[in-house]
Amino acid sequence: GPFKYDASWQHIPVPAKRGRDLHLTEAEVFDVCTHPCIVRPVAQLLGTPRIALFKTRFVVKHAKTGRTFAWHQDVGMRNGGYLPNGDPVQTVTVWMAFDEVNAANGAMQIIPGSHRLLIGDYQKRIKAELLRSGALTEEEISRAVTLDLKPGEFYIFHSWLLHTSGPNASNGRRAGLNMRYAAQGEECDTQFEYFPLLCSAGPKTDLTSNATG
């Protein structure tokens, strides 16, 4: 990415705090998550036209707030679960901006290519303390890329990609919608309701342009 969401979204209200799984109750949110401009590239990355939406949340950082997310990978329970053989389900994340997103207001940073290896105590996610444990090195962090976005743009990435975000030091809100997808047949996380989606034929999305890695 970034890619541009090519339908109306500006009318959707953003919750004051994190709104979890609003696609279950808000038709406008469900429409965003199932729009072809998102579903098609997600299906390409998962390698199947049959995918399933299972998790959403609004991530909101208000002005001058210090909330941060430590380096982590989204793996296992609450992130897709585990296959019968014990392997974690591989999922795809879409992060769509509802405000301008940049380094000053706590944009996400990622390490390109880091989804290929699960590191440290990854099952603890943001509590994994990958820096303190030495599982994540300064050399690896030096390769980090900041995912700047304009309102209505989104990134797509493998959910195991190492990512972090800092505080919002700006005078404005930073809000985005996080959407999660898995391949049909891998609906393993019993706490979620999976919505099957069939990606219809259409123009192929160029997943290489503007790529971060």
GROMACS .gro file of C-alpha atoms in nm:
model
  213
    1GLY     CA    1   0.000   0.000   0.000
    2PRO     CA    2  -0.117   0.257   0.048
    3PHE     CA    3  -0.434   0.181  -0.147
    4LYS     CA    4  -0.738   0.409  -0.178
    5TYR     CA    5  -1.080   0.301  -0.053
    6ASP     CA    6  -1.298   0.391  -0.351
    7ALA     CA    7  -1.642   0.427  -0.191
    8SER     CA    8  -1.803   0.653   0.067
    9TRP     CA    9  -1.679   0.619   0.424
   10GLN     CA   10  -1.681   0.976   0.565
   11HIS     CA   11  -2.030   0.939   0.716
   12ILE     CA   12  -1.925   0.652   0.944
   13PRO     CA   13  -1.901   0.768   1.311
   14VAL     CA   14  -1.577   0.684   1.489
   15PRO     CA   15  -1.622   0.570   1.851
   16ALA     CA   16  -1.456   0.776   2.122
   17LYS     CA   17  -1.256   0.470   2.223
   18ARG     CA   18  -1.177   0.142   2.052
   19GLY     CA   19  -1.494   0.000   1.897
   20ARG     CA   20  -1.460  -0.375   1.875
   21ASP     CA   21  -1.635  -0.585   1.610
   22LEU     CA   22  -1.873  -0.309   1.503
   23HIS     CA   23  -1.914  -0.489   1.170
   24LEU     CA   24  -2.156  -0.715   1.363
   25THR     CA   25  -2.391  -0.427   1.446
   26GLU     CA   26  -2.312  -0.139   1.208
   27ALA     CA   27  -2.401  -0.197   0.843
   28GLU     CA   28  -2.174   0.087   0.725
   29VAL     CA   29  -1.871  -0.074   0.890
   30PHE     CA   30  -1.961  -0.414   0.743
   31ASP     CA   31  -1.986  -0.253   0.398
   32VAL     CA   32  -1.631  -0.117   0.427
   33CYS     CA   33  -1.492  -0.454   0.536
   34THR     CA   34  -1.660  -0.638   0.248
   35HIS     CA   35  -1.600  -0.387  -0.031
   36PRO     CA   36  -1.433  -0.539  -0.341
   37CYS     CA   37  -1.141  -0.292  -0.330
   38ILE     CA   38  -1.043  -0.453   0.002
   39VAL     CA   39  -1.166  -0.810  -0.044
   40ARG     CA   40  -0.990  -0.866  -0.378
   41PRO     CA   41  -0.634  -0.786  -0.266
   42VAL     CA   42  -0.689  -0.970   0.063
   43ALA     CA   43  -0.796  -1.279  -0.133
   44GLN     CA   44  -0.485  -1.245  -0.350
   45LEU     CA   45  -0.259  -1.240  -0.045
   46LEU     CA   46  -0.436  -1.536   0.116
   47GLY     CA   47  -0.418  -1.723  -0.213
   48THR     CA   48  -0.787  -1.814  -0.231
   49PRO     CA   49  -1.107  -1.648  -0.355
   50ARG     CA   50  -1.288  -1.783  -0.047
   51ILE     CA   51  -1.198  -1.577   0.259
   52ALA     CA   52  -1.366  -1.496   0.591
   53LEU     CA   53  -1.392  -1.170   0.786
   54PHE     CA   54  -1.366  -1.242   1.158
   55LYS     CA   55  -1.247  -0.940   1.355
   56THR     CA   56  -1.258  -0.560   1.344
   57ARG     CA   57  -1.180  -0.273   1.577
   58PHE     CA   58  -1.138   0.100   1.563
   59VAL     CA   59  -0.802   0.212   1.699
   60VAL     CA   60  -0.830   0.569   1.824
   61LYS     CA   61  -0.551   0.787   1.963
   62HIS     CA   62  -0.674   1.124   2.080
   63ALA     CA   63  -0.460   1.438   2.071
   64LYS     CA   64  -0.169   1.457   2.314
   65THR     CA   65  -0.215   1.103   2.448
   66GLY     CA   66   0.070   0.873   2.533
   67ARG     CA   67  -0.081   0.538   2.438
   68THR     CA   68   0.172   0.314   2.265
   69PHE     CA   69   0.177  -0.041   2.130
   70ALA     CA   70   0.502  -0.231   2.181
   71TRP     CA   71   0.663  -0.435   1.903
   72HIS     CA   72   0.458  -0.751   1.851
   73GLN     CA   73   0.314  -1.005   1.607
   74ASP     CA   74  -0.059  -1.088   1.593
   75VAL     CA   75  -0.057  -1.466   1.627
   76GLY     CA   76  -0.268  -1.742   1.779
   77MET     CA   77  -0.572  -1.707   2.002
   78ARG     CA   78  -0.769  -1.386   1.949
   79ASN     CA   79  -0.577  -1.356   1.621
   80GLY     CA   80  -0.704  -1.650   1.418
   81GLY     CA   81  -0.631  -1.944   1.646
   82TYR     CA   82  -0.449  -2.270   1.570
   83LEU     CA   83  -0.496  -2.543   1.312
   84PRO     CA   84  -0.551  -2.905   1.429
   85ASN     CA   85  -0.178  -2.974   1.378
   86GLY     CA   86  -0.088  -2.692   1.617
   87ASP     CA   87   0.025  -2.440   1.358
   88PRO     CA   88  -0.113  -2.086   1.402
   89VAL     CA   89  -0.357  -1.971   1.135
   90GLN     CA   90  -0.207  -1.718   0.896
   91THR     CA   91  -0.428  -1.410   0.864
   92VAL     CA   92  -0.426  -1.079   0.679
   93THR     CA   93  -0.479  -0.737   0.838
   94VAL     CA   94  -0.619  -0.428   0.667
   95TRP     CA   95  -0.557  -0.094   0.843
   96MET     CA   96  -0.765   0.194   0.703
   97ALA     CA   97  -0.716   0.556   0.808
   98PHE     CA   98  -1.009   0.777   0.909
   99ASP     CA   99  -0.770   1.066   0.984
  100GLU     CA  100  -0.432   1.177   0.856
  101VAL     CA  101  -0.176   0.930   0.994
  102ASN     CA  102   0.193   1.013   1.030
  103ALA     CA  103   0.488   0.977   1.266
  104ALA     CA  104   0.381   1.278   1.474
  105ASN     CA  105   0.044   1.128   1.569
  106GLY     CA  106   0.153   0.769   1.626
  107ALA     CA  107   0.154   0.599   1.286
  108MET     CA  108   0.228   0.230   1.274
  109GLN     CA  109   0.582   0.115   1.206
  110ILE     CA  110   0.658  -0.225   1.055
  111ILE     CA  111   0.967  -0.432   0.976
  112PRO     CA  112   0.937  -0.554   0.615
  113GLY     CA  113   0.968  -0.931   0.576
  114SER     CA  114   0.944  -1.004   0.949
  115HIS     CA  115   0.626  -1.214   0.906
  116ARG     CA  116   0.840  -1.505   0.787
  117LEU     CA  117   0.958  -1.591   1.140
  118LEU     CA  118   0.779  -1.595   1.476
  119ILE     CA  119   1.014  -1.455   1.739
  120GLY     CA  120   1.039  -1.453   2.118
  121ASP     CA  121   0.733  -1.508   2.333
  122TYR     CA  122   0.508  -1.404   2.045
  123GLN     CA  123   0.189  -1.548   2.199
  124LYS     CA  124   0.190  -1.263   2.453
  125ARG     CA  125   0.160  -1.010   2.169
  126ILE     CA  126   0.215  -0.653   2.302
  127LYS     CA  127   0.331  -0.799   2.634
  128ALA     CA  128   0.599  -1.013   2.469
  129GLU     CA  129   0.876  -0.763   2.561
  130LEU     CA  130   1.068  -0.846   2.246
  131LEU     CA  131   1.316  -0.561   2.299
  132ARG     CA  132   1.395  -0.635   2.663
  133SER     CA  133   1.436  -1.007   2.595
  134GLY     CA  134   1.669  -0.945   2.303
  135ALA     CA  135   1.445  -1.133   2.060
  136LEU     CA  136   1.428  -0.817   1.850
  137THR     CA  137   1.760  -0.647   1.777
  138GLU     CA  138   1.848  -0.285   1.711
  139GLU     CA  139   1.971  -0.387   1.366
  140GLU     CA  140   1.627  -0.524   1.282
  141ILE     CA  141   1.456  -0.211   1.420
  142SER     CA  142   1.676   0.007   1.198
  143ARG     CA  143   1.488  -0.140   0.898
  144ALA     CA  144   1.151  -0.019   1.026
  145VAL     CA  145   0.918   0.169   0.791
  146THR     CA  146   0.650   0.419   0.897
  147LEU     CA  147   0.308   0.365   0.736
  148ASP     CA  148   0.184   0.717   0.663
  149LEU     CA  149  -0.174   0.740   0.538
  150LYS     CA  150  -0.423   0.997   0.417
  151PRO     CA  151  -0.790   0.961   0.522
  152GLY     CA  152  -0.953   0.685   0.321
  153GLU     CA  153  -0.626   0.505   0.242
  154PHE     CA  154  -0.532   0.163   0.374
  155TYR     CA  155  -0.244  -0.082   0.404
  156ILE     CA  156  -0.268  -0.461   0.380
  157PHE     CA  157  -0.018  -0.685   0.555
  158HIS     CA  158   0.040  -1.033   0.694
  159SER     CA  159  -0.072  -1.024   1.056
  160TRP     CA  160   0.255  -1.178   1.175
  161LEU     CA  161   0.445  -0.873   1.053
  162LEU     CA  162   0.630  -0.711   1.343
  163HIS     CA  163   0.466  -0.377   1.416
  164THR     CA  164   0.450  -0.102   1.676
  165SER     CA  165   0.314   0.250   1.718
  166GLY     CA  166   0.402   0.542   1.939
  167PRO     CA  167   0.202   0.815   2.117
  168ASN     CA  168  -0.003   1.085   1.949
  169ALA     CA  169   0.195   1.403   2.008
  170SER     CA  170  -0.018   1.610   1.770
  171ASN     CA  171  -0.316   1.835   1.834
  172GLY     CA  172  -0.557   1.614   1.642
  173ARG     CA  173  -0.713   1.269   1.660
  174ARG     CA  174  -0.560   0.966   1.489
  175ALA     CA  175  -0.822   0.700   1.413
  176GLY     CA  176  -0.822   0.392   1.195
  177LEU     CA  177  -1.022   0.077   1.132
  178ASN     CA  178  -0.842  -0.257   1.171
  179MET     CA  179  -0.993  -0.552   0.979
  180ARG     CA  180  -0.887  -0.917   0.996
  181TYR     CA  181  -0.936  -1.200   0.746
  182ALA     CA  182  -0.852  -1.569   0.718
  183ALA     CA  183  -0.896  -1.830   0.444
  184GLN     CA  184  -1.220  -2.025   0.455
  185GLY     CA  185  -1.160  -2.368   0.607
  186GLU     CA  186  -0.934  -2.216   0.874
  187GLU     CA  187  -1.206  -2.074   1.103
  188CYS     CA  188  -1.035  -2.190   1.421
  189ASP     CA  189  -1.083  -1.909   1.673
  190THR     CA  190  -1.410  -2.002   1.843
  191GLN     CA  191  -1.463  -1.664   2.010
  192PHE     CA  192  -1.528  -1.498   1.671
  193GLU     CA  193  -1.812  -1.508   1.422
  194TYR     CA  194  -1.674  -1.571   1.073
  195PHE     CA  195  -1.840  -1.414   0.768
  196PRO     CA  196  -1.759  -1.609   0.449
  197LEU     CA  197  -1.681  -1.392   0.147
  198LEU     CA  198  -1.634  -1.498  -0.215
  199CYS     CA  199  -1.404  -1.277  -0.415
  200SER     CA  200  -1.566  -1.229  -0.755
  201ALA     CA  201  -1.359  -1.186  -1.067
  202GLY     CA  202  -1.248  -0.831  -1.130
  203PRO     CA  203  -0.950  -0.610  -1.211
  204LYS     CA  204  -0.638  -0.744  -1.044
  205THR     CA  205  -0.497  -0.516  -0.776
  206ASP     CA  206  -0.130  -0.429  -0.820
  207LEU     CA  207   0.019  -0.542  -0.490
  208THR     CA  208   0.371  -0.435  -0.584
  209SER     CA  209   0.322  -0.062  -0.645
  210ASN     CA  210   0.408   0.159  -0.347
  211ALA     CA  211   0.500  -0.157  -0.155
  212THR     CA  212   0.683  -0.124   0.175
  213GLY     CA  213   0.833  -0.472   0.155
   0.00000   0.00000   0.00000
